[in-house]
Amino acid sequence: MREPRTFAVGERDFLLDGEPFRVLSGALHYFRVHPGHWADRIKKARQLGLNTIETYVPWNAHAPRKDEFLLNGGLDLGAFLDVVAAEGMFAIVRPGPYICAEWTNGGLPGWLLDTGVGAGTIRTGDPAFMAAVRGYLERLGPVIAGRQIDRGGPVILVQVENEYGAYGRDKDYLRELAGLILGCGVTVPLTTVDQPVGDMLASGSLPGVLATGSFGGHVAERLAALRAHQPTGPLMCSEFWDGWFDHWGSHHHVTPPAEAAAHLDDMLRAGASVNLYMFHGGTNFGLTSGANDKGTYQPVTTSYDYGAPLDESGNPTAKYWAFREVIARYAPVSADLPAATPGPAPRFSVPLGQALPLWDVLDRLGRPGRYDAIVTADE
């Protein structure tokens, strides 16, 4: 652990030990990256010129069952934050409970249905939902609280919910949730995030909690909307969409490096803090990728490359070098560079010696049925 320091929200800037500080952050989800690669990816974030790493926390991954809470292996958030600290960087933690993140159920555990929580009561002050959230935060809280900057750790910000203004406007729920987070020992500043469009900022923010924005382009317009909503405090885009995710069967999204770099330059020239979403996307291991259904059901691909500056394999892309050039105009950038990639991964094959036709086992898979809409695994 390092020496305890202070971090606060000032009238116009973040304040690190009382001095103005710009957060230059990159999103890197520990649960989408093999633990053996954490140090490499974090180092490459520092080499890009970033000073902070941001991560969501997927409740359903940590608590696959109501009576279980995992903090080991690829879910060892404490170890991940320790690696961030060892690289001399800060951290932002976004525990939800709803995280979106193109992650299955947005991070909400399926077992909530067994506790009386339904579609109409998630993300509300419903007693059953809030009791489950309280249990989650009580288990997670010590991992975060013990690693805050005022205790010698890297954590400088903790987010309340996630883009709630796109979902609801229940201020009592947000206040209660913020209270639960603070009650778990969190002393660093809290934030919310919403798109600075329409009434989303107003619906998803809380008085006394720093509101931040999520957007990719239209930087001046979005920052102006954020400032109009919040006359004081630092401007921050805590989700700068530098790429996008893909759906199975759809086209591959590509954001040109020069275009993304120009938007980043607009952001930094305006004096705003930023979190690159994503810096390194990683992989949706197992069956963790989520889906969108806005009239058409679209499952997310296994790859969460996201068109990020650091690709799914951990290699710098053209966007990485374009961003590094932009950041160097506004902040010190380390002279050391990422090591050269050793080459493409080796190809391998796995012989299949047996096959079992689906039609031969249909009678073992349950009764057939007809439905007007896709049935989810949670119903």
mmCIF file of C-alpha atoms in Angstrom:
data_model
loop_
_atom_site.group_PDB
_atom_site.id
_atom_site.type_symbol
_atom_site.label_atom_id
_atom_site.label_comp_id
_atom_site.label_asym_id
_atom_site.label_seq_id
_atom_site.Cartn_x
_atom_site.Cartn_y
_atom_site.Cartn_z
ATOM 1 C CA MET A 1 0.000 0.000 0.000
ATOM 2 C CA ARG A 2 1.059 3.578 -0.645
ATOM 3 C CA GLU A 3 0.906 6.582 1.650
ATOM 4 C CA PRO A 4 -2.694 7.797 2.212
ATOM 5 C CA ARG A 5 -3.659 10.717 -0.009
ATOM 6 C CA THR A 6 -6.737 12.865 -0.521
ATOM 7 C CA PHE A 7 -9.023 13.034 -3.556
ATOM 8 C CA ALA A 8 -11.980 15.374 -3.811
ATOM 9 C CA VAL A 9 -14.386 17.110 -6.174
ATOM 10 C CA GLY A 10 -13.577 20.817 -6.423
ATOM 11 C CA GLU A 11 -15.435 23.749 -7.913
ATOM 12 C CA ARG A 12 -13.986 23.135 -11.394
ATOM 13 C CA ASP A 13 -11.468 20.302 -11.012
ATOM 14 C CA PHE A 14 -10.782 17.052 -9.272
ATOM 15 C CA LEU A 15 -8.341 17.719 -6.447
ATOM 16 C CA LEU A 16 -5.509 15.283 -5.674
ATOM 17 C CA ASP A 17 -3.894 16.310 -2.397
ATOM 18 C CA GLY A 18 -5.553 19.692 -2.902
ATOM 19 C CA GLU A 19 -4.109 20.261 -6.398
ATOM 20 C CA PRO A 20 -6.063 20.176 -9.714
ATOM 21 C CA PHE A 21 -5.970 16.745 -11.306
ATOM 22 C CA ARG A 22 -7.323 15.456 -14.615
ATOM 23 C CA VAL A 23 -8.515 11.844 -14.657
ATOM 24 C CA LEU A 24 -7.231 10.067 -17.770
ATOM 25 C CA SER A 25 -8.767 6.648 -17.419
ATOM 26 C CA GLY A 26 -9.270 3.502 -19.441
ATOM 27 C CA ALA A 27 -11.925 0.816 -18.980
ATOM 28 C CA LEU A 28 -10.501 -2.648 -18.410
ATOM 29 C CA HIS A 29 -12.823 -5.282 -16.936
ATOM 30 C CA TYR A 30 -10.901 -7.768 -14.805
ATOM 31 C CA PHE A 31 -13.567 -10.411 -15.445
ATOM 32 C CA ARG A 32 -13.033 -10.207 -19.209
ATOM 33 C CA VAL A 33 -9.245 -10.624 -19.022
ATOM 34 C CA HIS A 34 -7.263 -13.629 -17.794
ATOM 35 C CA PRO A 35 -5.566 -12.729 -14.473
ATOM 36 C CA GLY A 36 -2.213 -13.642 -15.997
ATOM 37 C CA HIS A 37 -2.669 -10.729 -18.409
ATOM 38 C CA TRP A 38 -3.821 -8.077 -15.930
ATOM 39 C CA ALA A 39 -0.364 -6.613 -15.342
ATOM 40 C CA ASP A 40 0.452 -6.475 -19.059
ATOM 41 C CA ARG A 41 -2.784 -4.695 -19.980
ATOM 42 C CA ILE A 42 -2.508 -2.226 -17.101
ATOM 43 C CA LYS A 43 1.095 -1.412 -17.978
ATOM 44 C CA LYS A 44 0.059 -0.711 -21.564
ATOM 45 C CA ALA A 45 -2.603 1.665 -20.263
ATOM 46 C CA ARG A 46 0.085 3.618 -18.410
ATOM 47 C CA GLN A 47 2.263 3.585 -21.531
ATOM 48 C CA LEU A 48 -0.637 5.107 -23.460
ATOM 49 C CA GLY A 49 -0.559 8.053 -21.055
ATOM 50 C CA LEU A 50 -3.446 7.066 -18.781
ATOM 51 C CA ASN A 51 -3.306 7.492 -15.018
ATOM 52 C CA THR A 52 -6.410 5.514 -13.995
ATOM 53 C CA ILE A 53 -8.105 2.168 -14.660
ATOM 54 C CA GLU A 54 -11.893 1.805 -14.510
ATOM 55 C CA THR A 55 -13.825 -1.416 -14.041
ATOM 56 C CA TYR A 56 -17.383 -2.600 -13.540
ATOM 57 C CA VAL A 57 -18.174 -5.302 -10.966
ATOM 58 C CA PRO A 58 -20.519 -8.081 -12.214
ATOM 59 C CA TRP A 59 -22.703 -9.072 -9.258
ATOM 60 C CA ASN A 60 -23.963 -12.261 -10.942
ATOM 61 C CA ALA A 61 -20.442 -13.534 -11.610
ATOM 62 C CA HIS A 62 -19.393 -13.024 -8.001
ATOM 63 C CA ALA A 63 -22.653 -14.489 -6.660
ATOM 64 C CA PRO A 64 -23.758 -17.345 -8.949
ATOM 65 C CA ARG A 65 -25.895 -18.570 -6.015
ATOM 66 C CA LYS A 66 -27.554 -16.592 -3.233
ATOM 67 C CA ASP A 67 -25.393 -18.110 -0.499
ATOM 68 C CA GLU A 68 -22.123 -17.828 -2.431
ATOM 69 C CA PHE A 69 -19.737 -14.926 -3.071
ATOM 70 C CA LEU A 70 -16.576 -15.534 -5.094
ATOM 71 C CA LEU A 71 -13.474 -13.373 -4.817
ATOM 72 C CA ASN A 72 -10.835 -15.674 -6.250
ATOM 73 C CA GLY A 73 -9.117 -16.346 -9.575
ATOM 74 C CA GLY A 74 -10.478 -14.141 -12.341
ATOM 75 C CA LEU A 75 -12.956 -12.617 -9.867
ATOM 76 C CA ASP A 76 -10.332 -11.418 -7.392
ATOM 77 C CA LEU A 77 -11.151 -7.725 -7.591
ATOM 78 C CA GLY A 78 -8.806 -6.978 -4.696
ATOM 79 C CA ALA A 79 -5.862 -8.549 -6.492
ATOM 80 C CA PHE A 80 -6.760 -6.633 -9.659
ATOM 81 C CA LEU A 81 -6.826 -3.315 -7.801
ATOM 82 C CA ASP A 82 -3.507 -4.204 -6.214
ATOM 83 C CA VAL A 83 -1.985 -4.680 -9.675
ATOM 84 C CA VAL A 84 -3.368 -1.270 -10.666
ATOM 85 C CA ALA A 85 -1.700 0.245 -7.611
ATOM 86 C CA ALA A 86 1.582 -1.549 -8.314
ATOM 87 C CA GLU A 87 1.693 0.129 -11.733
ATOM 88 C CA GLY A 88 1.346 3.512 -10.012
ATOM 89 C CA MET A 89 -2.187 4.111 -11.304
ATOM 90 C CA PHE A 90 -5.531 5.015 -9.733
ATOM 91 C CA ALA A 91 -8.833 3.154 -10.029
ATOM 92 C CA ILE A 92 -12.535 3.826 -10.560
ATOM 93 C CA VAL A 93 -14.956 1.105 -9.447
ATOM 94 C CA ARG A 94 -18.511 0.765 -10.766
ATOM 95 C CA PRO A 95 -20.356 -1.877 -8.682
ATOM 96 C CA GLY A 96 -23.840 -1.352 -10.110
ATOM 97 C CA PRO A 97 -25.819 -3.280 -8.953
ATOM 98 C CA TYR A 98 -26.908 -2.987 -12.599
ATOM 99 C CA ILE A 99 -23.915 -2.481 -14.902
ATOM 100 C CA CYS A 100 -25.236 -3.075 -18.458
ATOM 101 C CA ALA A 101 -21.771 -3.612 -20.014
ATOM 102 C CA GLU A 102 -23.259 -5.954 -22.635
ATOM 103 C CA TRP A 103 -23.024 -8.539 -19.854
ATOM 104 C CA THR A 104 -25.635 -11.197 -19.182
ATOM 105 C CA ASN A 105 -28.545 -9.723 -17.187
ATOM 106 C CA GLY A 106 -26.578 -6.505 -16.821
ATOM 107 C CA GLY A 107 -24.916 -8.124 -13.820
ATOM 108 C CA LEU A 108 -28.130 -8.952 -11.949
ATOM 109 C CA PRO A 109 -28.173 -12.547 -10.594
ATOM 110 C CA GLY A 110 -30.837 -14.887 -11.928
ATOM 111 C CA TRP A 111 -31.566 -16.116 -8.391
ATOM 112 C CA LEU A 112 -33.170 -12.752 -7.598
ATOM 113 C CA LEU A 113 -36.355 -14.261 -9.042
ATOM 114 C CA ASP A 114 -36.360 -16.761 -6.183
ATOM 115 C CA THR A 115 -36.392 -13.939 -3.634
ATOM 116 C CA GLY A 116 -39.571 -12.347 -4.939
ATOM 117 C CA VAL A 117 -37.824 -9.823 -7.180
ATOM 118 C CA GLY A 118 -39.387 -9.498 -10.618
ATOM 119 C CA ALA A 119 -38.984 -7.412 -13.732
ATOM 120 C CA GLY A 120 -41.089 -4.645 -12.206
ATOM 121 C CA THR A 121 -39.068 -4.355 -9.010
ATOM 122 C CA ILE A 122 -35.438 -4.516 -10.144
ATOM 123 C CA ARG A 123 -33.612 -1.188 -9.934
ATOM 124 C CA THR A 124 -36.229 0.196 -7.539
ATOM 125 C CA GLY A 125 -36.464 0.630 -3.787
ATOM 126 C CA ASP A 126 -38.454 -2.602 -3.538
ATOM 127 C CA PRO A 127 -37.560 -4.126 -0.117
ATOM 128 C CA ALA A 128 -36.703 -7.560 -1.522
ATOM 129 C CA PHE A 129 -34.436 -6.082 -4.203
ATOM 130 C CA MET A 130 -32.726 -3.695 -1.794
ATOM 131 C CA ALA A 131 -32.179 -6.469 0.754
ATOM 132 C CA ALA A 132 -30.329 -8.464 -1.903
ATOM 133 C CA VAL A 133 -28.328 -5.388 -2.946
ATOM 134 C CA ARG A 134 -27.415 -4.722 0.666
ATOM 135 C CA GLY A 135 -26.053 -8.251 1.018
ATOM 136 C CA TYR A 136 -24.043 -7.829 -2.167
ATOM 137 C CA LEU A 137 -22.498 -4.526 -1.141
ATOM 138 C CA GLU A 138 -21.732 -5.724 2.379
ATOM 139 C CA ARG A 139 -19.612 -8.509 0.882
ATOM 140 C CA LEU A 140 -18.036 -6.343 -1.809
ATOM 141 C CA GLY A 141 -17.589 -3.195 0.263
ATOM 142 C CA PRO A 142 -14.502 -4.229 2.249
ATOM 143 C CA VAL A 143 -12.630 -5.041 -0.981
ATOM 144 C CA ILE A 144 -13.199 -1.503 -2.259
ATOM 145 C CA ALA A 145 -13.131 0.450 0.995
ATOM 146 C CA GLY A 146 -9.818 -1.007 2.101
ATOM 147 C CA ARG A 147 -8.198 0.067 -1.156
ATOM 148 C CA GLN A 148 -9.319 3.687 -1.281
ATOM 149 C CA ILE A 149 -6.779 6.428 -1.818
ATOM 150 C CA ASP A 150 -7.218 7.775 1.723
ATOM 151 C CA ARG A 151 -6.122 4.350 2.988
ATOM 152 C CA GLY A 152 -3.114 4.046 0.706
ATOM 153 C CA GLY A 153 -4.943 2.303 -2.140
ATOM 154 C CA PRO A 154 -5.731 3.275 -5.748
ATOM 155 C CA VAL A 155 -9.533 3.825 -5.656
ATOM 156 C CA ILE A 156 -10.497 7.473 -6.234
ATOM 157 C CA LEU A 157 -14.150 7.250 -7.417
ATOM 158 C CA VAL A 158 -17.090 4.861 -6.977
ATOM 159 C CA GLN A 159 -20.134 5.000 -9.245
ATOM 160 C CA VAL A 160 -23.769 4.710 -8.140
ATOM 161 C CA GLU A 161 -25.897 2.548 -10.502
ATOM 162 C CA ASN A 162 -25.315 2.912 -14.259
ATOM 163 C CA GLU A 163 -27.030 5.164 -16.795
ATOM 164 C CA TYR A 164 -30.134 5.030 -14.628
ATOM 165 C CA GLY A 165 -31.693 7.979 -16.442
ATOM 166 C CA ALA A 166 -32.212 5.754 -19.494
ATOM 167 C CA TYR A 167 -34.258 3.385 -17.316
ATOM 168 C CA GLY A 168 -36.096 5.288 -14.594
ATOM 169 C CA ARG A 169 -36.293 8.351 -12.383
ATOM 170 C CA ASP A 170 -36.679 6.894 -8.880
ATOM 171 C CA LYS A 171 -34.603 9.301 -6.780
ATOM 172 C CA ASP A 172 -35.495 7.499 -3.556
ATOM 173 C CA TYR A 173 -33.907 4.331 -4.959
ATOM 174 C CA LEU A 174 -30.749 6.183 -5.979
ATOM 175 C CA ARG A 175 -30.497 7.888 -2.573
ATOM 176 C CA GLU A 176 -30.931 4.586 -0.748
ATOM 177 C CA LEU A 177 -28.359 2.907 -2.986
ATOM 178 C CA ALA A 178 -25.855 5.726 -2.426
ATOM 179 C CA GLY A 179 -26.453 5.358 1.300
ATOM 180 C CA LEU A 180 -25.727 1.633 1.150
ATOM 181 C CA ILE A 181 -22.458 2.278 -0.700
ATOM 182 C CA LEU A 182 -21.383 4.890 1.837
ATOM 183 C CA GLY A 183 -22.456 2.577 4.641
ATOM 184 C CA CYS A 184 -19.956 -0.015 3.410
ATOM 185 C CA GLY A 185 -17.083 2.317 4.222
ATOM 186 C CA VAL A 186 -16.729 4.182 0.925
ATOM 187 C CA THR A 187 -15.340 7.658 1.566
ATOM 188 C CA VAL A 188 -14.104 8.703 -1.899
ATOM 189 C CA PRO A 189 -16.436 10.804 -4.075
ATOM 190 C CA LEU A 190 -19.448 9.110 -5.657
ATOM 191 C CA THR A 191 -20.493 9.626 -9.277
ATOM 192 C CA THR A 192 -23.390 8.863 -11.590
ATOM 193 C CA VAL A 193 -23.267 8.526 -15.378
ATOM 194 C CA ASP A 194 -25.894 9.268 -18.023
ATOM 195 C CA GLN A 195 -26.079 10.356 -21.613
ATOM 196 C CA PRO A 196 -26.334 14.185 -21.786
ATOM 197 C CA VAL A 197 -29.382 13.864 -24.028
ATOM 198 C CA GLY A 198 -33.004 14.708 -23.241
ATOM 199 C CA ASP A 199 -33.868 14.286 -19.575
ATOM 200 C CA MET A 200 -31.480 11.395 -18.876
ATOM 201 C CA LEU A 201 -29.061 13.451 -16.773
ATOM 202 C CA ALA A 202 -31.884 14.895 -14.699
ATOM 203 C CA SER A 203 -33.478 11.485 -14.186
ATOM 204 C CA GLY A 204 -30.321 9.561 -13.316
ATOM 205 C CA SER A 205 -28.376 12.017 -11.158
ATOM 206 C CA LEU A 206 -28.441 12.896 -7.458
ATOM 207 C CA PRO A 207 -27.829 16.209 -5.683
ATOM 208 C CA GLY A 208 -24.422 16.161 -4.054
ATOM 209 C CA VAL A 209 -23.151 13.380 -6.323
ATOM 210 C CA LEU A 210 -20.971 14.278 -9.308
ATOM 211 C CA ALA A 211 -22.823 13.660 -12.577
ATOM 212 C CA THR A 212 -20.720 12.483 -15.514
ATOM 213 C CA GLY A 213 -21.568 11.827 -19.157
ATOM 214 C CA SER A 214 -21.450 8.898 -21.572
ATOM 215 C CA PHE A 215 -21.017 9.685 -25.269
ATOM 216 C CA GLY A 216 -18.729 9.263 -28.246
ATOM 217 C CA GLY A 217 -19.035 12.269 -30.558
ATOM 218 C CA HIS A 218 -20.620 15.737 -30.447
ATOM 219 C CA VAL A 219 -18.185 16.531 -27.647
ATOM 220 C CA ALA A 220 -18.764 20.271 -27.286
ATOM 221 C CA GLU A 221 -22.559 19.829 -27.330
ATOM 222 C CA ARG A 222 -22.507 16.991 -24.784
ATOM 223 C CA LEU A 223 -20.133 18.795 -22.424
ATOM 224 C CA ALA A 224 -22.301 21.924 -22.647
ATOM 225 C CA ALA A 225 -25.363 19.873 -21.687
ATOM 226 C CA LEU A 226 -23.457 18.398 -18.762
ATOM 227 C CA ARG A 227 -22.365 21.861 -17.599
ATOM 228 C CA ALA A 228 -25.894 23.251 -17.955
ATOM 229 C CA HIS A 229 -27.151 20.431 -15.726
ATOM 230 C CA GLN A 230 -24.310 20.785 -13.234
ATOM 231 C CA PRO A 231 -22.931 24.361 -13.004
ATOM 232 C CA THR A 232 -19.976 23.414 -10.787
ATOM 233 C CA GLY A 233 -17.603 20.495 -10.475
ATOM 234 C CA PRO A 234 -15.202 18.907 -12.980
ATOM 235 C CA LEU A 235 -16.475 17.922 -16.405
ATOM 236 C CA MET A 236 -16.016 14.225 -17.067
ATOM 237 C CA CYS A 237 -17.006 11.820 -19.807
ATOM 238 C CA SER A 238 -16.795 8.576 -17.853
ATOM 239 C CA GLU A 239 -17.731 6.535 -20.923
ATOM 240 C CA PHE A 240 -16.037 7.891 -24.023
ATOM 241 C CA TRP A 241 -17.215 5.391 -26.635
ATOM 242 C CA ASP A 242 -14.114 4.898 -28.774
ATOM 243 C CA GLY A 243 -15.609 1.831 -30.488
ATOM 244 C CA TRP A 244 -18.640 -0.408 -30.176
ATOM 245 C CA PHE A 245 -19.674 -3.990 -29.514
ATOM 246 C CA ASP A 246 -20.907 -6.513 -32.076
ATOM 247 C CA HIS A 247 -23.987 -8.726 -32.335
ATOM 248 C CA TRP A 248 -23.974 -12.226 -33.784
ATOM 249 C CA GLY A 249 -25.011 -12.131 -37.436
ATOM 250 C CA SER A 250 -24.639 -8.366 -37.705
ATOM 251 C CA HIS A 251 -21.869 -6.229 -39.171
ATOM 252 C CA HIS A 252 -18.584 -5.559 -37.394
ATOM 253 C CA HIS A 253 -18.540 -2.059 -35.915
ATOM 254 C CA VAL A 254 -15.504 0.045 -36.730
ATOM 255 C CA THR A 255 -14.735 3.545 -35.476
ATOM 256 C CA PRO A 256 -11.863 5.017 -37.534
ATOM 257 C CA PRO A 257 -8.823 5.865 -35.362
ATOM 258 C CA ALA A 258 -8.514 9.395 -36.737
ATOM 259 C CA GLU A 259 -12.166 10.137 -35.985
ATOM 260 C CA ALA A 260 -11.984 8.769 -32.440
ATOM 261 C CA ALA A 261 -8.693 10.618 -31.819
ATOM 262 C CA ALA A 262 -10.234 13.893 -32.998
ATOM 263 C CA HIS A 263 -13.108 13.490 -30.522
ATOM 264 C CA LEU A 264 -10.636 12.699 -27.747
ATOM 265 C CA ASP A 265 -8.676 15.826 -28.642
ATOM 266 C CA ASP A 266 -11.890 17.864 -28.424
ATOM 267 C CA MET A 267 -12.498 16.435 -24.959
ATOM 268 C CA LEU A 268 -9.046 17.141 -23.599
ATOM 269 C CA ARG A 269 -8.855 20.595 -25.182
ATOM 270 C CA ALA A 270 -12.044 21.462 -23.288
ATOM 271 C CA GLY A 271 -10.330 20.521 -20.025
ATOM 272 C CA ALA A 272 -12.539 17.511 -19.323
ATOM 273 C CA SER A 273 -11.533 14.282 -17.629
ATOM 274 C CA VAL A 274 -12.193 11.106 -19.552
ATOM 275 C CA ASN A 275 -12.549 7.341 -19.293
ATOM 276 C CA LEU A 276 -11.939 5.466 -22.555
ATOM 277 C CA TYR A 277 -14.676 2.890 -22.984
ATOM 278 C CA MET A 278 -13.031 0.586 -23.735
ATOM 279 C CA PHE A 279 -9.257 0.783 -23.380
ATOM 280 C CA HIS A 280 -9.131 -3.017 -23.671
ATOM 281 C CA GLY A 281 -12.353 -4.948 -24.154
ATOM 282 C CA GLY A 282 -11.261 -8.537 -23.657
ATOM 283 C CA THR A 283 -13.507 -11.588 -23.988
ATOM 284 C CA ASN A 284 -16.952 -12.700 -22.831
ATOM 285 C CA PHE A 285 -15.908 -16.078 -21.456
ATOM 286 C CA GLY A 286 -18.430 -18.883 -21.142
ATOM 287 C CA LEU A 287 -22.032 -17.742 -21.502
ATOM 288 C CA THR A 288 -21.544 -14.255 -20.089
ATOM 289 C CA SER A 289 -22.251 -12.109 -23.148
ATOM 290 C CA GLY A 290 -25.565 -10.321 -22.942
ATOM 291 C CA ALA A 291 -28.148 -9.399 -25.554
ATOM 292 C CA ASN A 292 -30.229 -6.439 -26.664
ATOM 293 C CA ASP A 293 -33.894 -6.602 -27.560
ATOM 294 C CA LYS A 294 -35.312 -3.394 -28.984
ATOM 295 C CA GLY A 295 -37.853 -5.093 -31.185
ATOM 296 C CA THR A 296 -35.225 -7.479 -32.505
ATOM 297 C CA TYR A 297 -33.369 -9.936 -30.281
ATOM 298 C CA GLN A 298 -29.610 -9.458 -30.809
ATOM 299 C CA PRO A 299 -27.117 -11.485 -28.729
ATOM 300 C CA VAL A 300 -23.642 -10.019 -28.200
ATOM 301 C CA THR A 301 -20.610 -11.841 -29.607
ATOM 302 C CA THR A 302 -18.075 -13.734 -27.496
ATOM 303 C CA SER A 303 -15.399 -11.223 -28.459
ATOM 304 C CA TYR A 304 -15.596 -7.893 -26.646
ATOM 305 C CA ASP A 305 -12.766 -6.385 -28.671
ATOM 306 C CA TYR A 306 -14.897 -3.221 -28.988
ATOM 307 C CA GLY A 307 -12.523 -1.669 -31.515
ATOM 308 C CA ALA A 308 -10.504 -0.550 -28.480
ATOM 309 C CA PRO A 309 -6.977 0.918 -28.564
ATOM 310 C CA LEU A 310 -5.691 -2.391 -27.189
ATOM 311 C CA ASP A 311 -7.258 -5.258 -29.114
ATOM 312 C CA GLU A 312 -8.689 -8.484 -27.690
ATOM 313 C CA SER A 313 -5.265 -10.160 -27.837
ATOM 314 C CA GLY A 314 -3.630 -7.279 -25.965
ATOM 315 C CA ASN A 315 -1.893 -5.710 -28.967
ATOM 316 C CA PRO A 316 -1.756 -1.935 -29.587
ATOM 317 C CA THR A 317 -3.799 -0.866 -32.614
ATOM 318 C CA ALA A 318 -3.607 2.195 -34.831
ATOM 319 C CA LYS A 319 -6.103 3.765 -32.416
ATOM 320 C CA TYR A 320 -3.652 3.209 -29.543
ATOM 321 C CA TRP A 321 -0.926 5.230 -31.267
ATOM 322 C CA ALA A 322 -3.370 7.934 -32.389
ATOM 323 C CA PHE A 323 -4.656 8.313 -28.815
ATOM 324 C CA ARG A 324 -1.136 8.366 -27.397
ATOM 325 C CA GLU A 325 -0.252 11.244 -29.702
ATOM 326 C CA VAL A 326 -3.341 13.176 -28.568
ATOM 327 C CA ILE A 327 -2.783 12.543 -24.855
ATOM 328 C CA ALA A 328 0.849 13.677 -25.152
ATOM 329 C CA ARG A 329 -0.411 17.156 -26.070
ATOM 330 C CA TYR A 330 -2.101 17.540 -22.690
ATOM 331 C CA ALA A 331 -0.278 15.317 -20.202
ATOM 332 C CA PRO A 332 3.084 13.629 -19.623
ATOM 333 C CA VAL A 333 3.417 10.324 -21.485
ATOM 334 C CA SER A 334 5.964 7.716 -20.485
ATOM 335 C CA ALA A 335 8.927 7.253 -22.807
ATOM 336 C CA ASP A 336 8.714 3.474 -22.648
ATOM 337 C CA LEU A 337 6.607 1.748 -25.292
ATOM 338 C CA PRO A 338 4.689 -1.534 -25.335
ATOM 339 C CA ALA A 339 6.882 -4.478 -26.277
ATOM 340 C CA ALA A 340 6.603 -5.665 -29.852
ATOM 341 C CA THR A 341 4.059 -8.401 -30.454
ATOM 342 C CA PRO A 342 5.850 -11.757 -30.863
ATOM 343 C CA GLY A 343 3.614 -12.719 -33.781
ATOM 344 C CA PRO A 344 0.229 -14.325 -34.425
ATOM 345 C CA ALA A 345 -1.014 -16.981 -32.037
ATOM 346 C CA PRO A 346 -0.266 -20.524 -33.178
ATOM 347 C CA ARG A 347 -2.991 -22.389 -35.000
ATOM 348 C CA PHE A 348 -4.162 -25.653 -33.544
ATOM 349 C CA SER A 349 -6.786 -28.268 -34.290
ATOM 350 C CA VAL A 350 -8.790 -30.657 -32.129
ATOM 351 C CA PRO A 351 -9.844 -33.929 -33.755
ATOM 352 C CA LEU A 352 -13.415 -35.068 -33.063
ATOM 353 C CA GLY A 353 -13.684 -38.844 -32.923
ATOM 354 C CA GLN A 354 -17.347 -39.186 -32.008
ATOM 355 C CA ALA A 355 -20.583 -37.528 -33.031
ATOM 356 C CA LEU A 356 -24.116 -37.731 -31.630
ATOM 357 C CA PRO A 357 -26.867 -36.411 -33.892
ATOM 358 C CA LEU A 358 -29.220 -33.970 -32.160
ATOM 359 C CA TRP A 359 -32.235 -35.878 -33.445
ATOM 360 C CA ASP A 360 -31.125 -38.987 -31.534
ATOM 361 C CA VAL A 361 -31.419 -37.246 -28.161
ATOM 362 C CA LEU A 362 -34.383 -34.917 -28.635
ATOM 363 C CA ASP A 363 -36.495 -36.955 -26.232
ATOM 364 C CA ARG A 364 -33.983 -36.202 -23.445
ATOM 365 C CA LEU A 365 -34.014 -32.433 -23.895
ATOM 366 C CA GLY A 366 -37.498 -31.694 -22.583
ATOM 367 C CA ARG A 367 -40.903 -31.134 -24.091
ATOM 368 C CA PRO A 368 -41.244 -29.026 -27.239
ATOM 369 C CA GLY A 369 -43.307 -25.854 -27.052
ATOM 370 C CA ARG A 370 -44.421 -22.876 -29.117
ATOM 371 C CA TYR A 371 -44.016 -19.299 -27.889
ATOM 372 C CA ASP A 372 -44.880 -15.882 -29.258
ATOM 373 C CA ALA A 373 -41.506 -14.493 -28.104
ATOM 374 C CA ILE A 374 -38.103 -15.823 -27.145
ATOM 375 C CA VAL A 375 -38.141 -17.373 -23.686
ATOM 376 C CA THR A 376 -35.202 -16.297 -21.512
ATOM 377 C CA ALA A 377 -33.346 -18.548 -19.123
ATOM 378 C CA ASP A 378 -34.706 -16.504 -16.198
ATOM 379 C CA GLU A 379 -38.379 -17.281 -16.768
#
